[in-house]
PDB file of C-alpha atoms in Angstrom:
ATOM      1  CA  UNK F   1      91.101  82.590  80.358  1.00 84.00           C
ATOM      2  CA  UNK F   2      93.819  83.862  77.981  1.00 92.00           C
ATOM      3  CA  UNK F   3      92.200  87.276  77.560  1.00 95.00           C
ATOM      4  CA  UNK F   4      91.820  87.660  81.331  1.00 95.00           C
ATOM      5  CA  UNK F   5      95.480  86.697  81.799  1.00 96.00           C
ATOM      6  CA  UNK F   6      96.633  89.236  79.196  1.00 97.00           C
ATOM      7  CA  UNK F   7      94.498  92.083  80.583  1.00 97.00           C
ATOM      8  CA  UNK F   8      95.455  91.258  84.173  1.00 97.00           C
ATOM      9  CA  UNK F   9      99.163  91.215  83.245  1.00 98.00           C
ATOM     10  CA  UNK F  10      98.822  94.573  81.516  1.00 98.00           C
ATOM     11  CA  UNK F  11      97.230  96.034  84.648  1.00 98.00           C
ATOM     12  CA  UNK F  12      99.830  94.526  86.997  1.00 98.00           C
ATOM     13  CA  UNK F  13     102.724  95.825  84.889  1.00 98.00           C
ATOM     14  CA  UNK F  14     101.267  99.370  85.033  1.00 98.00           C
ATOM     15  CA  UNK F  15     100.940  99.244  88.832  1.00 98.00           C
ATOM     16  CA  UNK F  16      97.175  98.687  88.676  1.00 98.00           C
ATOM     17  CA  UNK F  17      94.821  96.792  90.956  1.00 98.00           C
ATOM     18  CA  UNK F  18      93.012  93.565  90.061  1.00 97.00           C
ATOM     19  CA  UNK F  19      89.832  92.024  91.362  1.00 97.00           C
ATOM     20  CA  UNK F  20      90.324  88.316  90.804  1.00 95.00           C
ATOM     21  CA  UNK F  21      89.338  84.832  91.938  1.00 92.00           C
ATOM     22  CA  UNK F  22      92.038  83.324  94.125  1.00 91.00           C
ATOM     23  CA  UNK F  23      92.273  79.717  95.236  1.00 89.00           C
ATOM     24  CA  UNK F  24      90.101  80.728  98.207  1.00 88.00           C
ATOM     25  CA  UNK F  25      87.934  83.870  97.985  1.00 88.00           C
ATOM     26  CA  UNK F  26      87.738  86.810  95.569  1.00 91.00           C
ATOM     27  CA  UNK F  27      90.718  89.048  96.150  1.00 94.00           C
ATOM     28  CA  UNK F  28      92.187  92.426  95.387  1.00 97.00           C
ATOM     29  CA  UNK F  29      95.704  92.117  94.060  1.00 97.00           C
ATOM     30  CA  UNK F  30      98.678  93.969  92.659  1.00 98.00           C
ATOM     31  CA  UNK F  31     102.404  93.585  92.039  1.00 98.00           C
ATOM     32  CA  UNK F  32     103.840  92.674  95.457  1.00 98.00           C
ATOM     33  CA  UNK F  33     107.088  94.485  94.596  1.00 98.00           C
ATOM     34  CA  UNK F  34     105.402  97.814  93.766  1.00 98.00           C
ATOM     35  CA  UNK F  35     105.122 100.135  96.803  1.00 97.00           C
ATOM     36  CA  UNK F  36     102.627 102.503  95.159  1.00 98.00           C
ATOM     37  CA  UNK F  37     100.363  99.663  93.999  1.00 98.00           C
ATOM     38  CA  UNK F  38     100.332  98.155  97.508  1.00 97.00           C
ATOM     39  CA  UNK F  39      99.463 101.584  98.920  1.00 96.00           C
ATOM     40  CA  UNK F  40      96.531 101.820  96.483  1.00 97.00           C
ATOM     41  CA  UNK F  41      95.090  98.647  98.033  1.00 97.00           C
ATOM     42  CA  UNK F  42      95.410 100.063 101.562  1.00 96.00           C
ATOM     43  CA  UNK F  43      93.672 103.244 100.365  1.00 96.00           C
ATOM     44  CA  UNK F  44      90.888 101.400  98.510  1.00 97.00           C
ATOM     45  CA  UNK F  45      90.124  99.102 101.441  1.00 96.00           C
ATOM     46  CA  UNK F  46      90.460 102.012 103.917  1.00 93.00           C
ATOM     47  CA  UNK F  47      92.804  99.726 105.793  1.00 86.00           C
ATOM     48  CA  UNK F  48      95.480 100.678 108.304  1.00 81.00           C
ATOM     49  CA  UNK F  49      99.006 100.201 106.992  1.00 73.00           C
ATOM     50  CA  UNK F  50      99.779  98.140 110.101  1.00 72.00           C
ATOM     51  CA  UNK F  51      97.396  95.380 108.927  1.00 80.00           C
ATOM     52  CA  UNK F  52      99.298  93.091 106.628  1.00 85.00           C
ATOM     53  CA  UNK F  53      98.274  91.336 103.434  1.00 94.00           C
ATOM     54  CA  UNK F  54      99.141  88.013 101.828  1.00 96.00           C
ATOM     55  CA  UNK F  55     101.352  87.382  98.784  1.00 97.00           C
ATOM     56  CA  UNK F  56     100.787  84.563  96.327  1.00 98.00           C
ATOM     57  CA  UNK F  57     103.629  82.677  94.627  1.00 98.00           C
ATOM     58  CA  UNK F  58     103.390  79.765  92.182  1.00 96.00           C
ATOM     59  CA  UNK F  59     106.417  77.667  93.140  1.00 96.00           C
ATOM     60  CA  UNK F  60     108.855  76.856  95.919  1.00 96.00           C
ATOM     61  CA  UNK F  61     111.567  78.408  93.726  1.00 97.00           C
ATOM     62  CA  UNK F  62     109.690  81.724  93.677  1.00 97.00           C
ATOM     63  CA  UNK F  63     109.092  81.504  97.438  1.00 97.00           C
ATOM     64  CA  UNK F  64     112.843  81.099  98.002  1.00 97.00           C
ATOM     65  CA  UNK F  65     113.515  84.310  96.038  1.00 97.00           C
ATOM     66  CA  UNK F  66     111.395  86.408  98.416  1.00 98.00           C
ATOM     67  CA  UNK F  67     112.267  84.960 101.847  1.00 97.00           C
ATOM     68  CA  UNK F  68     115.777  85.203 103.291  1.00 95.00           C
ATOM     69  CA  UNK F  69     115.665  81.643 104.638  1.00 93.00           C
ATOM     70  CA  UNK F  70     112.641  79.355 104.329  1.00 94.00           C
ATOM     71  CA  UNK F  71     112.548  77.115 107.434  1.00 93.00           C
ATOM     72  CA  UNK F  72     112.899  73.392 106.705  1.00 92.00           C
ATOM     73  CA  UNK F  73     109.567  72.831 108.493  1.00 91.00           C
ATOM     74  CA  UNK F  74     107.798  74.730 105.690  1.00 93.00           C
ATOM     75  CA  UNK F  75     108.550  72.200 102.964  1.00 93.00           C
ATOM     76  CA  UNK F  76     106.446  69.290 104.297  1.00 93.00           C
ATOM     77  CA  UNK F  77     103.569  71.701 105.009  1.00 92.00           C
ATOM     78  CA  UNK F  78     103.747  73.017 101.442  1.00 92.00           C
ATOM     79  CA  UNK F  79     103.961  69.502 100.027  1.00 91.00           C
ATOM     80  CA  UNK F  80     101.188  67.841 102.032  1.00 90.00           C
ATOM     81  CA  UNK F  81      98.641  70.602 102.754  1.00 89.00           C
ATOM     82  CA  UNK F  82      95.359  69.534 101.203  1.00 87.00           C
ATOM     83  CA  UNK F  83      93.678  72.919 101.621  1.00 89.00           C
ATOM     84  CA  UNK F  84      95.040  76.399 100.820  1.00 91.00           C
ATOM     85  CA  UNK F  85      97.602  77.218 103.499  1.00 94.00           C
ATOM     86  CA  UNK F  86      99.275  80.561 104.078  1.00 95.00           C
ATOM     87  CA  UNK F  87     102.569  80.584 105.945  1.00 96.00           C
ATOM     88  CA  UNK F  88     104.009  83.632 107.681  1.00 96.00           C
ATOM     89  CA  UNK F  89     107.777  83.772 107.185  1.00 96.00           C
ATOM     90  CA  UNK F  90     110.501  85.818 108.849  1.00 95.00           C
ATOM     91  CA  UNK F  91     112.714  88.203 106.866  1.00 96.00           C
ATOM     92  CA  UNK F  92     111.081  88.759 103.483  1.00 97.00           C
ATOM     93  CA  UNK F  93     113.159  90.092 100.575  1.00 97.00           C
ATOM     94  CA  UNK F  94     112.502  92.083  97.389  1.00 97.00           C
ATOM     95  CA  UNK F  95     108.863  92.976  98.102  1.00 98.00           C
ATOM     96  CA  UNK F  96     107.350  96.408  98.683  1.00 97.00           C
ATOM     97  CA  UNK F  97     108.294  97.715 102.143  1.00 96.00           C
ATOM     98  CA  UNK F  98     104.666  98.540 102.971  1.00 95.00           C
ATOM     99  CA  UNK F  99     103.776  94.871 102.537  1.00 96.00           C
ATOM    100  CA  UNK F 100     106.142  93.749 105.299  1.00 96.00           C
ATOM    101  CA  UNK F 101     104.705  93.496 108.822  1.00 95.00           C
ATOM    102  CA  UNK F 102     106.224  95.502 111.671  1.00 94.00           C
ATOM    103  CA  UNK F 103     107.864  92.319 113.000  1.00 94.00           C
ATOM    104  CA  UNK F 104     109.644  91.825 109.624  1.00 96.00           C
ATOM    105  CA  UNK F 105     107.397  88.970 108.456  1.00 96.00           C
ATOM    106  CA  UNK F 106     105.345  88.282 105.353  1.00 97.00           C
ATOM    107  CA  UNK F 107     102.433  85.906 104.756  1.00 97.00           C
ATOM    108  CA  UNK F 108     102.818  83.878 101.550  1.00 97.00           C
ATOM    109  CA  UNK F 109     100.620  81.207  99.991  1.00 96.00           C
ATOM    110  CA  UNK F 110     101.759  78.814  97.291  1.00 96.00           C
ATOM    111  CA  UNK F 111      99.153  78.505  94.519  1.00 95.00           C
ATOM    112  CA  UNK F 112      99.833  75.820  91.919  1.00 88.00           C
ATOM    113  CA  UNK F 113      96.590  75.531  89.951  1.00 88.00           C
ATOM    114  CA  UNK F 114      93.993  77.730  88.334  1.00 90.00           C
ATOM    115  CA  UNK F 115      93.936  81.326  87.168  1.00 93.00           C
ATOM    116  CA  UNK F 116      96.219  82.652  89.933  1.00 92.00           C
ATOM    117  CA  UNK F 117      98.964  80.137  89.293  1.00 94.00           C
ATOM    118  CA  UNK F 118      98.950  80.867  85.561  1.00 96.00           C
ATOM    119  CA  UNK F 119      98.923  84.639  86.140  1.00 97.00           C
ATOM    120  CA  UNK F 120     101.839  84.478  88.585  1.00 97.00           C
ATOM    121  CA  UNK F 121     103.775  82.162  86.267  1.00 97.00           C
ATOM    122  CA  UNK F 122     103.508  84.690  83.447  1.00 97.00           C
ATOM    123  CA  UNK F 123     104.043  87.739  85.667  1.00 98.00           C
ATOM    124  CA  UNK F 124     107.162  86.136  87.205  1.00 98.00           C
ATOM    125  CA  UNK F 125     106.646  87.948  90.513  1.00 97.00           C
ATOM    126  CA  UNK F 126     104.428  87.497  93.582  1.00 98.00           C
ATOM    127  CA  UNK F 127     100.982  89.058  93.615  1.00 98.00           C
ATOM    128  CA  UNK F 128      99.258  90.592  96.629  1.00 97.00           C
ATOM    129  CA  UNK F 129      96.061  88.913  97.746  1.00 95.00           C
ATOM    130  CA  UNK F 130      93.630  90.479 100.195  1.00 95.00           C
ATOM    131  CA  UNK F 131      89.919  89.908 100.536  1.00 93.00           C
ATOM    132  CA  UNK F 132      87.691  92.009  98.263  1.00 95.00           C
ATOM    133  CA  UNK F 133      86.010  94.084 100.956  1.00 95.00           C
ATOM    134  CA  UNK F 134      86.359  97.400 102.723  1.00 95.00           C
ATOM    135  CA  UNK F 135      88.231  97.076 106.013  1.00 92.00           C
ATOM    136  CA  UNK F 136      85.919  95.935 108.799  1.00 92.00           C
ATOM    137  CA  UNK F 137      83.234  94.591 106.452  1.00 94.00           C
ATOM    138  CA  UNK F 138      82.613  90.862 105.971  1.00 92.00           C
ATOM    139  CA  UNK F 139      84.613  88.984 103.356  1.00 90.00           C
ATOM    140  CA  UNK F 140      82.354  88.425 100.330  1.00 90.00           C
ATOM    141  CA  UNK F 141      81.603  84.727  99.859  1.00 82.00           C
ATOM    142  CA  UNK F 142      80.735  85.124  96.153  1.00 87.00           C
ATOM    143  CA  UNK F 143      81.356  87.698  93.411  1.00 92.00           C
ATOM    144  CA  UNK F 144      77.893  89.287  93.639  1.00 93.00           C
ATOM    145  CA  UNK F 145      78.552  90.250  97.284  1.00 93.00           C
ATOM    146  CA  UNK F 146      81.515  92.477  96.375  1.00 96.00           C
ATOM    147  CA  UNK F 147      80.825  96.128  97.199  1.00 96.00           C
ATOM    148  CA  UNK F 148      80.508  98.691  94.387  1.00 97.00           C
ATOM    149  CA  UNK F 149      83.284 100.794  95.894  1.00 97.00           C
ATOM    150  CA  UNK F 150      85.673  97.862  95.432  1.00 97.00           C
ATOM    151  CA  UNK F 151      84.419  97.093  91.904  1.00 97.00           C
ATOM    152  CA  UNK F 152      84.914 100.735  90.875  1.00 97.00           C
ATOM    153  CA  UNK F 153      88.244 101.106  92.691  1.00 98.00           C
ATOM    154  CA  UNK F 154      90.209  98.477  90.789  1.00 98.00           C
ATOM    155  CA  UNK F 155      91.735  98.768  87.328  1.00 98.00           C
ATOM    156  CA  UNK F 156      90.647  95.361  86.041  1.00 98.00           C
ATOM    157  CA  UNK F 157      87.973  92.860  87.093  1.00 97.00           C
ATOM    158  CA  UNK F 158      88.632  89.285  85.962  1.00 95.00           C
ATOM    159  CA  UNK F 159      85.652  87.783  84.155  1.00 93.00           C
ATOM    160  CA  UNK F 160      86.281  84.160  85.232  1.00 88.00           C
ATOM    161  CA  UNK F 161      84.612  82.225  88.035  1.00 79.00           C
ATOM    162  CA  UNK F 162      81.967  84.815  88.892  1.00 78.00           C
ATOM    163  CA  UNK F 163      79.539  82.001  89.688  1.00 73.00           C
ATOM    164  CA  UNK F 164      82.160  80.152  91.761  1.00 72.00           C
ATOM    165  CA  UNK F 165      80.759  78.478  94.869  1.00 69.00           C
ATOM    166  CA  UNK F 166      81.815  80.052  98.150  1.00 58.00           C
ATOM    167  CA  UNK F 167      85.016  78.782  99.723  1.00 71.00           C
ATOM    168  CA  UNK F 168      86.850  79.579 102.922  1.00 72.00           C
ATOM    169  CA  UNK F 169      89.904  81.727 103.489  1.00 74.00           C
ATOM    170  CA  UNK F 170      93.172  79.823 103.840  1.00 84.00           C
ATOM    171  CA  UNK F 171      94.633  78.361 107.007  1.00 84.00           C
ATOM    172  CA  UNK F 172      97.421  80.560 108.374  1.00 87.00           C
ATOM    173  CA  UNK F 173     100.546  79.190 110.063  1.00 88.00           C
ATOM    174  CA  UNK F 174     103.446  81.258 111.431  1.00 90.00           C
ATOM    175  CA  UNK F 175     106.870  79.623 111.059  1.00 84.00           C
ATOM    176  CA  UNK F 176     109.677  81.400 112.840  1.00 80.00           C
ATOM    177  CA  UNK F 177     113.304  80.969 111.883  1.00 75.00           C
ATOM    178  CA  UNK F 178     113.919  79.486 115.340  1.00 76.00           C
ATOM    179  CA  UNK F 179     111.644  76.544 114.487  1.00 72.00           C
ATOM    180  CA  UNK F 180     108.559  77.768 116.372  1.00 79.00           C
ATOM    181  CA  UNK F 181     105.244  76.864 114.695  1.00 77.00           C
ATOM    182  CA  UNK F 182     102.029  78.716 115.549  1.00 81.00           C
ATOM    183  CA  UNK F 183      98.595  78.136 113.968  1.00 80.00           C
ATOM    184  CA  UNK F 184      96.875  81.528 113.501  1.00 83.00           C
ATOM    185  CA  UNK F 185      93.699  80.438 111.650  1.00 77.00           C
TER     186      UNK F 185
END
Protein backbone atom coordinates (compact mmCIF):
# COMPACT_ATOMS: atom_id res chain seq x y z
CA UNK A 1 0.00 0.00 0.00
CA UNK A 2 2.87 2.42 0.75
CA UNK A 3 4.08 2.50 -2.85
CA UNK A 4 0.55 3.15 -4.11
CA UNK A 5 0.16 5.97 -1.57
CA UNK A 6 3.46 7.57 -2.62
CA UNK A 7 2.73 7.33 -6.36
CA UNK A 8 -0.84 8.55 -5.90
CA UNK A 9 0.36 11.53 -3.83
CA UNK A 10 2.92 12.40 -6.49
CA UNK A 11 0.19 12.37 -9.14
CA UNK A 12 -2.24 14.43 -7.04
CA UNK A 13 0.39 17.07 -6.28
CA UNK A 14 1.11 17.47 -10.02
CA UNK A 15 -2.58 17.94 -10.83
CA UNK A 16 -2.93 14.41 -12.21
CA UNK A 17 -5.85 12.00 -12.24
CA UNK A 18 -6.05 8.76 -10.24
CA UNK A 19 -8.01 5.59 -10.78
CA UNK A 20 -8.47 4.20 -7.30
CA UNK A 21 -10.61 1.99 -5.07
CA UNK A 22 -12.88 4.10 -2.89
CA UNK A 23 -14.92 2.88 0.05
CA UNK A 24 -17.68 2.11 -2.48
CA UNK A 25 -16.78 1.64 -6.17
CA UNK A 26 -13.67 2.30 -8.26
CA UNK A 27 -13.34 6.02 -8.78
CA UNK A 28 -11.54 8.67 -10.75
CA UNK A 29 -10.04 11.28 -8.47
CA UNK A 30 -7.92 14.39 -8.27
CA UNK A 31 -7.10 17.30 -5.97
CA UNK A 32 -10.49 18.85 -5.16
CA UNK A 33 -8.87 22.30 -4.90
CA UNK A 34 -7.30 22.19 -8.38
CA UNK A 35 -9.58 23.67 -11.09
CA UNK A 36 -7.58 22.25 -14.00
CA UNK A 37 -7.46 18.75 -12.50
CA UNK A 38 -11.24 18.78 -11.94
CA UNK A 39 -11.71 19.91 -15.55
CA UNK A 40 -9.58 16.96 -16.73
CA UNK A 41 -12.07 14.60 -15.08
CA UNK A 42 -15.03 16.28 -16.81
CA UNK A 43 -13.15 15.98 -20.13
CA UNK A 44 -12.14 12.34 -19.59
CA UNK A 45 -15.65 11.25 -18.61
CA UNK A 46 -17.18 13.41 -21.39
CA UNK A 47 -19.40 14.79 -18.67
CA UNK A 48 -21.30 18.07 -18.64
CA UNK A 49 -19.86 20.61 -16.22
CA UNK A 50 -23.33 21.00 -14.71
CA UNK A 51 -23.19 17.42 -13.34
CA UNK A 52 -21.46 17.52 -10.00
CA UNK A 53 -18.99 15.15 -8.39
CA UNK A 54 -18.30 14.02 -4.84
CA UNK A 55 -15.37 14.99 -2.60
CA UNK A 56 -13.85 12.68 -0.01
CA UNK A 57 -12.50 13.90 3.33
CA UNK A 58 -10.99 11.84 6.16
CA UNK A 59 -12.22 13.69 9.25
CA UNK A 60 -14.89 16.01 10.59
CA UNK A 61 -12.11 18.59 11.07
CA UNK A 62 -11.31 18.49 7.35
CA UNK A 63 -15.02 18.68 6.49
CA UNK A 64 -15.34 21.85 8.59
CA UNK A 65 -12.51 23.48 6.60
CA UNK A 66 -14.39 23.12 3.30
CA UNK A 67 -17.99 23.95 4.28
CA UNK A 68 -18.99 27.39 5.53
CA UNK A 69 -21.28 25.95 8.21
CA UNK A 70 -21.89 22.23 8.70
CA UNK A 71 -25.49 21.79 9.92
CA UNK A 72 -25.80 20.22 13.39
CA UNK A 73 -27.97 17.48 11.84
CA UNK A 74 -24.91 16.22 9.92
CA UNK A 75 -22.95 15.13 12.97
CA UNK A 76 -25.22 12.26 14.11
CA UNK A 77 -25.49 11.04 10.50
CA UNK A 78 -21.69 11.03 10.19
CA UNK A 79 -21.30 9.30 13.54
CA UNK A 80 -23.93 6.58 13.16
CA UNK A 81 -24.08 5.80 9.42
CA UNK A 82 -23.19 2.15 8.99
CA UNK A 83 -22.79 2.34 5.21
CA UNK A 84 -20.94 4.94 3.12
CA UNK A 85 -23.04 8.10 3.17
CA UNK A 86 -22.51 11.20 1.07
CA UNK A 87 -24.00 14.45 2.32
CA UNK A 88 -24.68 17.47 0.12
CA UNK A 89 -23.83 20.67 1.98
CA UNK A 90 -24.61 24.32 1.28
CA UNK A 91 -21.85 26.90 0.76
CA UNK A 92 -18.60 25.02 0.15
CA UNK A 93 -15.27 26.80 0.64
CA UNK A 94 -11.72 26.46 -0.73
CA UNK A 95 -12.48 23.89 -3.44
CA UNK A 96 -12.22 24.28 -7.21
CA UNK A 97 -15.08 26.44 -8.53
CA UNK A 98 -15.97 23.86 -11.20
CA UNK A 99 -16.65 21.32 -8.46
CA UNK A 100 -19.39 23.44 -6.88
CA UNK A 101 -22.96 22.84 -8.08
CA UNK A 102 -24.99 25.68 -9.59
CA UNK A 103 -27.00 25.92 -6.35
CA UNK A 104 -23.75 26.50 -4.37
CA UNK A 105 -23.63 23.00 -2.85
CA UNK A 106 -21.04 20.25 -2.67
CA UNK A 107 -21.39 16.52 -2.00
CA UNK A 108 -18.86 15.24 0.54
CA UNK A 109 -18.31 11.78 2.01
CA UNK A 110 -16.29 11.09 5.13
CA UNK A 111 -13.96 8.11 4.64
CA UNK A 112 -12.16 6.90 7.77
CA UNK A 113 -10.65 3.55 6.78
CA UNK A 114 -8.72 1.97 3.96
CA UNK A 115 -6.61 3.33 1.12
CA UNK A 116 -8.68 6.49 0.59
CA UNK A 117 -8.52 7.57 4.21
CA UNK A 118 -4.75 7.09 4.33
CA UNK A 119 -4.26 8.92 1.02
CA UNK A 120 -6.38 11.89 2.12
CA UNK A 121 -4.63 12.00 5.50
CA UNK A 122 -1.26 12.32 3.80
CA UNK A 123 -2.48 14.66 1.05
CA UNK A 124 -4.12 16.94 3.65
CA UNK A 125 -6.82 18.04 1.21
CA UNK A 126 -10.08 16.58 -0.13
CA UNK A 127 -9.99 14.33 -3.17
CA UNK A 128 -12.60 14.19 -5.92
CA UNK A 129 -14.42 10.91 -6.32
CA UNK A 130 -16.55 10.05 -9.34
CA UNK A 131 -17.36 6.67 -10.78
CA UNK A 132 -14.81 5.22 -13.21
CA UNK A 133 -16.95 5.30 -16.33
CA UNK A 134 -17.69 7.50 -19.31
CA UNK A 135 -20.76 9.67 -18.76
CA UNK A 136 -23.95 7.75 -19.50
CA UNK A 137 -22.32 4.32 -19.24
CA UNK A 138 -22.95 1.97 -16.31
CA UNK A 139 -20.79 2.27 -13.20
CA UNK A 140 -18.26 -0.58 -13.26
CA UNK A 141 -18.91 -3.03 -10.42
CA UNK A 142 -15.33 -4.39 -10.45
CA UNK A 143 -11.93 -3.26 -11.76
CA UNK A 144 -12.02 -5.47 -14.88
CA UNK A 145 -15.18 -3.68 -16.09
CA UNK A 146 -13.42 -0.29 -16.31
CA UNK A 147 -13.26 0.96 -19.90
CA UNK A 148 -9.88 1.26 -21.66
CA UNK A 149 -10.49 4.94 -22.35
CA UNK A 150 -10.65 5.56 -18.59
CA UNK A 151 -7.60 3.37 -17.87
CA UNK A 152 -5.56 5.25 -20.49
CA UNK A 153 -6.89 8.68 -19.50
CA UNK A 154 -5.63 8.76 -15.92
CA UNK A 155 -2.10 9.46 -14.72
CA UNK A 156 -1.92 6.69 -12.13
CA UNK A 157 -3.86 3.46 -11.56
CA UNK A 158 -3.72 2.14 -8.00
CA UNK A 159 -2.67 -1.50 -7.85
CA UNK A 160 -4.66 -2.39 -4.70
CA UNK A 161 -8.03 -4.12 -4.45
CA UNK A 162 -8.36 -5.02 -8.13
CA UNK A 163 -10.12 -8.24 -7.12
CA UNK A 164 -12.39 -6.38 -4.67
CA UNK A 165 -15.95 -7.69 -4.57
CA UNK A 166 -18.55 -5.36 -6.03
CA UNK A 167 -20.12 -2.84 -3.67
CA UNK A 168 -22.80 -0.21 -4.07
CA UNK A 169 -22.47 3.53 -4.47
CA UNK A 170 -23.04 5.55 -1.30
CA UNK A 171 -26.34 6.82 0.03
CA UNK A 172 -26.79 10.53 -0.71
CA UNK A 173 -28.51 12.95 1.67
CA UNK A 174 -28.98 16.70 1.10
CA UNK A 175 -28.77 18.82 4.26
CA UNK A 176 -29.73 22.44 3.80
CA UNK A 177 -28.61 25.16 6.16
CA UNK A 178 -32.27 25.75 7.03
CA UNK A 179 -32.48 22.26 8.55
CA UNK A 180 -34.22 20.56 5.61
CA UNK A 181 -33.16 16.93 5.05
CA UNK A 182 -33.75 15.19 1.72
CA UNK A 183 -32.71 11.63 0.81
CA UNK A 184 -31.47 11.60 -2.82
CA UNK A 185 -30.29 7.96 -3.11
